[in-house]
Amino acid sequence: MTAPLQTPASDLGGRRALLLALAALICTFMLPAAGVVLAVLGFTVAIRDVRTLSRVRRPVGAAVTALVVSAVAFMFGGLLVATQLFFSTEINAYVECGKGAGTVTAEHDCMNELKNSVARKLGVTWPADLPFPG
């Protein structure tokens, strides 16, 4: 049996870390928690690649870019996860309301109730001329 083929980090030039960081950024928009996990993984791999590449005197541009992209994905994903956790009861109530809404008017009422509950939780009134996201 032969050993699996392994490419040293210095030969990849930080591309593996950059790929993980971009995957984290993309995944953050669909599944924020998974994007945060991928961002941590991409950040870890990018740090290892920066150290390895600087030790062998190779360019570290891709690895540094991966560090920045991973940090942005981590911050954005963390913000999205925190927002989802903060408004979890309002979101769950909206989903349950939407399950029973059989008409457009009922769906509109569910959206208005979500807007009102978010405004109550934040302690501010929603401006009439500002559209509610959703």
PDB file of C-alpha atoms in Angstrom:
ATOM      1  CA  MET A   1       0.000   0.000   0.000  1.00  0.00           C
ATOM      2  CA  THR A   2       1.318   3.468  -0.844  1.00  0.00           C
ATOM      3  CA  ALA A   3       1.075   6.577   1.267  1.00  0.00           C
ATOM      4  CA  PRO A   4      -1.454   9.200   0.171  1.00  0.00           C
ATOM      5  CA  LEU A   5      -0.114  12.055  -1.886  1.00  0.00           C
ATOM      6  CA  GLN A   6       0.490  15.096   0.290  1.00  0.00           C
ATOM      7  CA  THR A   7       1.384  18.492  -1.071  1.00  0.00           C
ATOM      8  CA  PRO A   8       3.381  20.695   1.310  1.00  0.00           C
ATOM      9  CA  ALA A   9       1.818  24.011   2.299  1.00  0.00           C
ATOM     10  CA  SER A  10       4.707  25.863   0.696  1.00  0.00           C
ATOM     11  CA  ASP A  11       3.794  24.409  -2.706  1.00  0.00           C
ATOM     12  CA  LEU A  12       0.145  25.457  -2.366  1.00  0.00           C
ATOM     13  CA  GLY A  13       1.107  29.057  -1.605  1.00  0.00           C
ATOM     14  CA  GLY A  14      -1.921  29.781   0.610  1.00  0.00           C
ATOM     15  CA  ARG A  15      -4.497  28.690  -1.957  1.00  0.00           C
ATOM     16  CA  ARG A  16      -5.997  26.103   0.397  1.00  0.00           C
ATOM     17  CA  ALA A  17      -6.572  28.757   3.071  1.00  0.00           C
ATOM     18  CA  LEU A  18      -8.010  31.154   0.506  1.00  0.00           C
ATOM     19  CA  LEU A  19     -10.410  28.490  -0.737  1.00  0.00           C
ATOM     20  CA  LEU A  20     -11.598  27.810   2.822  1.00  0.00           C
ATOM     21  CA  ALA A  21     -12.011  31.531   3.484  1.00  0.00           C
ATOM     22  CA  LEU A  22     -14.071  32.060   0.324  1.00  0.00           C
ATOM     23  CA  ALA A  23     -16.192  29.010   1.164  1.00  0.00           C
ATOM     24  CA  ALA A  24     -16.772  30.481   4.618  1.00  0.00           C
ATOM     25  CA  LEU A  25     -17.846  33.808   3.154  1.00  0.00           C
ATOM     26  CA  ILE A  26     -20.269  32.165   0.732  1.00  0.00           C
ATOM     27  CA  CYS A  27     -21.609  29.769   3.349  1.00  0.00           C
ATOM     28  CA  THR A  28     -22.183  32.635   5.787  1.00  0.00           C
ATOM     29  CA  PHE A  29     -25.002  33.953   3.589  1.00  0.00           C
ATOM     30  CA  MET A  30     -26.813  30.599   3.542  1.00  0.00           C
ATOM     31  CA  LEU A  31     -25.937  28.992   6.897  1.00  0.00           C
ATOM     32  CA  PRO A  32     -24.343  31.568   9.196  1.00  0.00           C
ATOM     33  CA  ALA A  33     -23.289  29.076  11.883  1.00  0.00           C
ATOM     34  CA  ALA A  34     -21.543  26.852   9.330  1.00  0.00           C
ATOM     35  CA  GLY A  35     -19.900  29.940   7.847  1.00  0.00           C
ATOM     36  CA  VAL A  36     -18.482  30.851  11.264  1.00  0.00           C
ATOM     37  CA  VAL A  37     -17.030  27.355  11.662  1.00  0.00           C
ATOM     38  CA  LEU A  38     -15.477  27.471   8.184  1.00  0.00           C
ATOM     39  CA  ALA A  39     -14.100  30.940   8.908  1.00  0.00           C
ATOM     40  CA  VAL A  40     -12.338  29.669  12.033  1.00  0.00           C
ATOM     41  CA  LEU A  41     -10.941  26.751  10.054  1.00  0.00           C
ATOM     42  CA  GLY A  42      -9.828  29.050   7.218  1.00  0.00           C
ATOM     43  CA  PHE A  43      -8.228  31.454   9.692  1.00  0.00           C
ATOM     44  CA  THR A  44      -6.300  28.615  11.351  1.00  0.00           C
ATOM     45  CA  VAL A  45      -5.063  27.220   8.041  1.00  0.00           C
ATOM     46  CA  ALA A  46      -4.136  30.727   6.850  1.00  0.00           C
ATOM     47  CA  ILE A  47      -2.010  31.360   9.947  1.00  0.00           C
ATOM     48  CA  ARG A  48      -0.207  28.057   9.445  1.00  0.00           C
ATOM     49  CA  ASP A  49       0.351  28.871   5.771  1.00  0.00           C
ATOM     50  CA  VAL A  50       1.691  32.354   6.539  1.00  0.00           C
ATOM     51  CA  ARG A  51       4.194  30.867   8.982  1.00  0.00           C
ATOM     52  CA  THR A  52       5.234  28.101   6.607  1.00  0.00           C
ATOM     53  CA  LEU A  53       5.525  30.376   3.582  1.00  0.00           C
ATOM     54  CA  SER A  54       7.488  33.034   5.404  1.00  0.00           C
ATOM     55  CA  ARG A  55       9.860  30.395   6.734  1.00  0.00           C
ATOM     56  CA  VAL A  56      10.700  29.197   3.201  1.00  0.00           C
ATOM     57  CA  ARG A  57      10.733  32.762   1.800  1.00  0.00           C
ATOM     58  CA  ARG A  58       7.725  32.364  -0.525  1.00  0.00           C
ATOM     59  CA  PRO A  59       5.056  35.010  -1.238  1.00  0.00           C
ATOM     60  CA  VAL A  60       2.369  35.137   1.456  1.00  0.00           C
ATOM     61  CA  GLY A  61      -0.204  37.236  -0.431  1.00  0.00           C
ATOM     62  CA  ALA A  62      -2.861  34.532  -0.808  1.00  0.00           C
ATOM     63  CA  ALA A  63      -2.507  33.449   2.819  1.00  0.00           C
ATOM     64  CA  VAL A  64      -2.815  37.020   4.095  1.00  0.00           C
ATOM     65  CA  THR A  65      -5.840  37.543   1.869  1.00  0.00           C
ATOM     66  CA  ALA A  66      -7.317  34.377   3.377  1.00  0.00           C
ATOM     67  CA  LEU A  67      -6.747  35.824   6.850  1.00  0.00           C
ATOM     68  CA  VAL A  68      -8.660  38.985   5.954  1.00  0.00           C
ATOM     69  CA  VAL A  69     -11.511  37.161   4.196  1.00  0.00           C
ATOM     70  CA  SER A  70     -11.817  34.687   7.092  1.00  0.00           C
ATOM     71  CA  ALA A  71     -11.964  37.524   9.597  1.00  0.00           C
ATOM     72  CA  VAL A  72     -14.678  39.299   7.593  1.00  0.00           C
ATOM     73  CA  ALA A  73     -16.677  36.067   7.235  1.00  0.00           C
ATOM     74  CA  PHE A  74     -16.315  35.386  10.963  1.00  0.00           C
ATOM     75  CA  MET A  75     -17.493  38.872  11.950  1.00  0.00           C
ATOM     76  CA  PHE A  76     -20.396  38.902   9.491  1.00  0.00           C
ATOM     77  CA  GLY A  77     -21.445  35.347  10.366  1.00  0.00           C
ATOM     78  CA  GLY A  78     -21.193  36.082  14.071  1.00  0.00           C
ATOM     79  CA  LEU A  79     -23.373  39.150  13.638  1.00  0.00           C
ATOM     80  CA  LEU A  80     -25.965  37.124  11.719  1.00  0.00           C
ATOM     81  CA  VAL A  81     -25.981  34.321  14.315  1.00  0.00           C
ATOM     82  CA  ALA A  82     -26.317  36.845  17.158  1.00  0.00           C
ATOM     83  CA  THR A  83     -29.203  38.577  15.362  1.00  0.00           C
ATOM     84  CA  GLN A  84     -30.959  35.263  14.766  1.00  0.00           C
ATOM     85  CA  LEU A  85     -30.559  34.309  18.417  1.00  0.00           C
ATOM     86  CA  PHE A  86     -31.735  37.718  19.635  1.00  0.00           C
ATOM     87  CA  PHE A  87     -34.877  37.647  17.484  1.00  0.00           C
ATOM     88  CA  SER A  88     -35.484  33.875  17.674  1.00  0.00           C
ATOM     89  CA  THR A  89     -38.871  34.115  19.415  1.00  0.00           C
ATOM     90  CA  GLU A  90     -40.136  36.694  16.915  1.00  0.00           C
ATOM     91  CA  ILE A  91     -38.870  34.665  13.950  1.00  0.00           C
ATOM     92  CA  ASN A  92     -40.450  31.467  15.305  1.00  0.00           C
ATOM     93  CA  ALA A  93     -43.772  33.257  15.838  1.00  0.00           C
ATOM     94  CA  TYR A  94     -43.616  34.581  12.264  1.00  0.00           C
ATOM     95  CA  VAL A  95     -42.909  31.109  10.860  1.00  0.00           C
ATOM     96  CA  GLU A  96     -45.815  29.606  12.806  1.00  0.00           C
ATOM     97  CA  CYS A  97     -48.089  32.419  11.682  1.00  0.00           C
ATOM     98  CA  GLY A  98     -47.002  31.906   8.083  1.00  0.00           C
ATOM     99  CA  LYS A  99     -47.863  28.190   8.245  1.00  0.00           C
ATOM    100  CA  GLY A 100     -51.486  29.026   8.924  1.00  0.00           C
ATOM    101  CA  ALA A 101     -51.715  31.930   6.504  1.00  0.00           C
ATOM    102  CA  GLY A 102     -53.667  30.814   3.481  1.00  0.00           C
ATOM    103  CA  THR A 103     -54.170  34.175   1.849  1.00  0.00           C
ATOM    104  CA  VAL A 104     -52.056  37.154   0.899  1.00  0.00           C
ATOM    105  CA  THR A 105     -53.868  39.247   3.501  1.00  0.00           C
ATOM    106  CA  ALA A 106     -53.035  36.730   6.217  1.00  0.00           C
ATOM    107  CA  GLU A 107     -49.383  36.730   5.147  1.00  0.00           C
ATOM    108  CA  HIS A 108     -49.406  40.537   5.265  1.00  0.00           C
ATOM    109  CA  ASP A 109     -50.844  40.372   8.798  1.00  0.00           C
ATOM    110  CA  CYS A 110     -48.057  37.972   9.821  1.00  0.00           C
ATOM    111  CA  MET A 111     -45.461  40.398   8.449  1.00  0.00           C
ATOM    112  CA  ASN A 112     -47.072  43.302  10.306  1.00  0.00           C
ATOM    113  CA  GLU A 113     -47.029  41.298  13.531  1.00  0.00           C
ATOM    114  CA  LEU A 114     -43.343  40.495  13.006  1.00  0.00           C
ATOM    115  CA  LYS A 115     -42.614  44.181  12.391  1.00  0.00           C
ATOM    116  CA  ASN A 116     -44.482  45.167  15.537  1.00  0.00           C
ATOM    117  CA  SER A 117     -42.794  42.519  17.694  1.00  0.00           C
ATOM    118  CA  VAL A 118     -39.339  43.508  16.446  1.00  0.00           C
ATOM    119  CA  ALA A 119     -40.134  47.158  17.148  1.00  0.00           C
ATOM    120  CA  ARG A 120     -41.310  46.253  20.687  1.00  0.00           C
ATOM    121  CA  LYS A 121     -38.160  44.234  21.337  1.00  0.00           C
ATOM    122  CA  LEU A 122     -35.919  47.050  20.108  1.00  0.00           C
ATOM    123  CA  GLY A 123     -37.940  49.650  21.988  1.00  0.00           C
ATOM    124  CA  VAL A 124     -38.406  51.927  18.988  1.00  0.00           C
ATOM    125  CA  THR A 125     -41.203  52.471  16.518  1.00  0.00           C
ATOM    126  CA  TRP A 126     -40.607  51.464  12.930  1.00  0.00           C
ATOM    127  CA  PRO A 127     -40.702  54.508  10.599  1.00  0.00           C
ATOM    128  CA  ALA A 128     -43.701  54.451   8.271  1.00  0.00           C
ATOM    129  CA  ASP A 129     -41.688  55.403   5.191  1.00  0.00           C
ATOM    130  CA  LEU A 130     -38.997  52.751   5.760  1.00  0.00           C
ATOM    131  CA  PRO A 131     -39.836  49.327   4.255  1.00  0.00           C
ATOM    132  CA  PHE A 132     -39.444  46.323   6.524  1.00  0.00           C
ATOM    133  CA  PRO A 133     -36.895  43.771   5.250  1.00  0.00           C
ATOM    134  CA  GLY A 134     -38.410  40.524   4.168  1.00  0.00           C
TER     135      GLY A 134
END
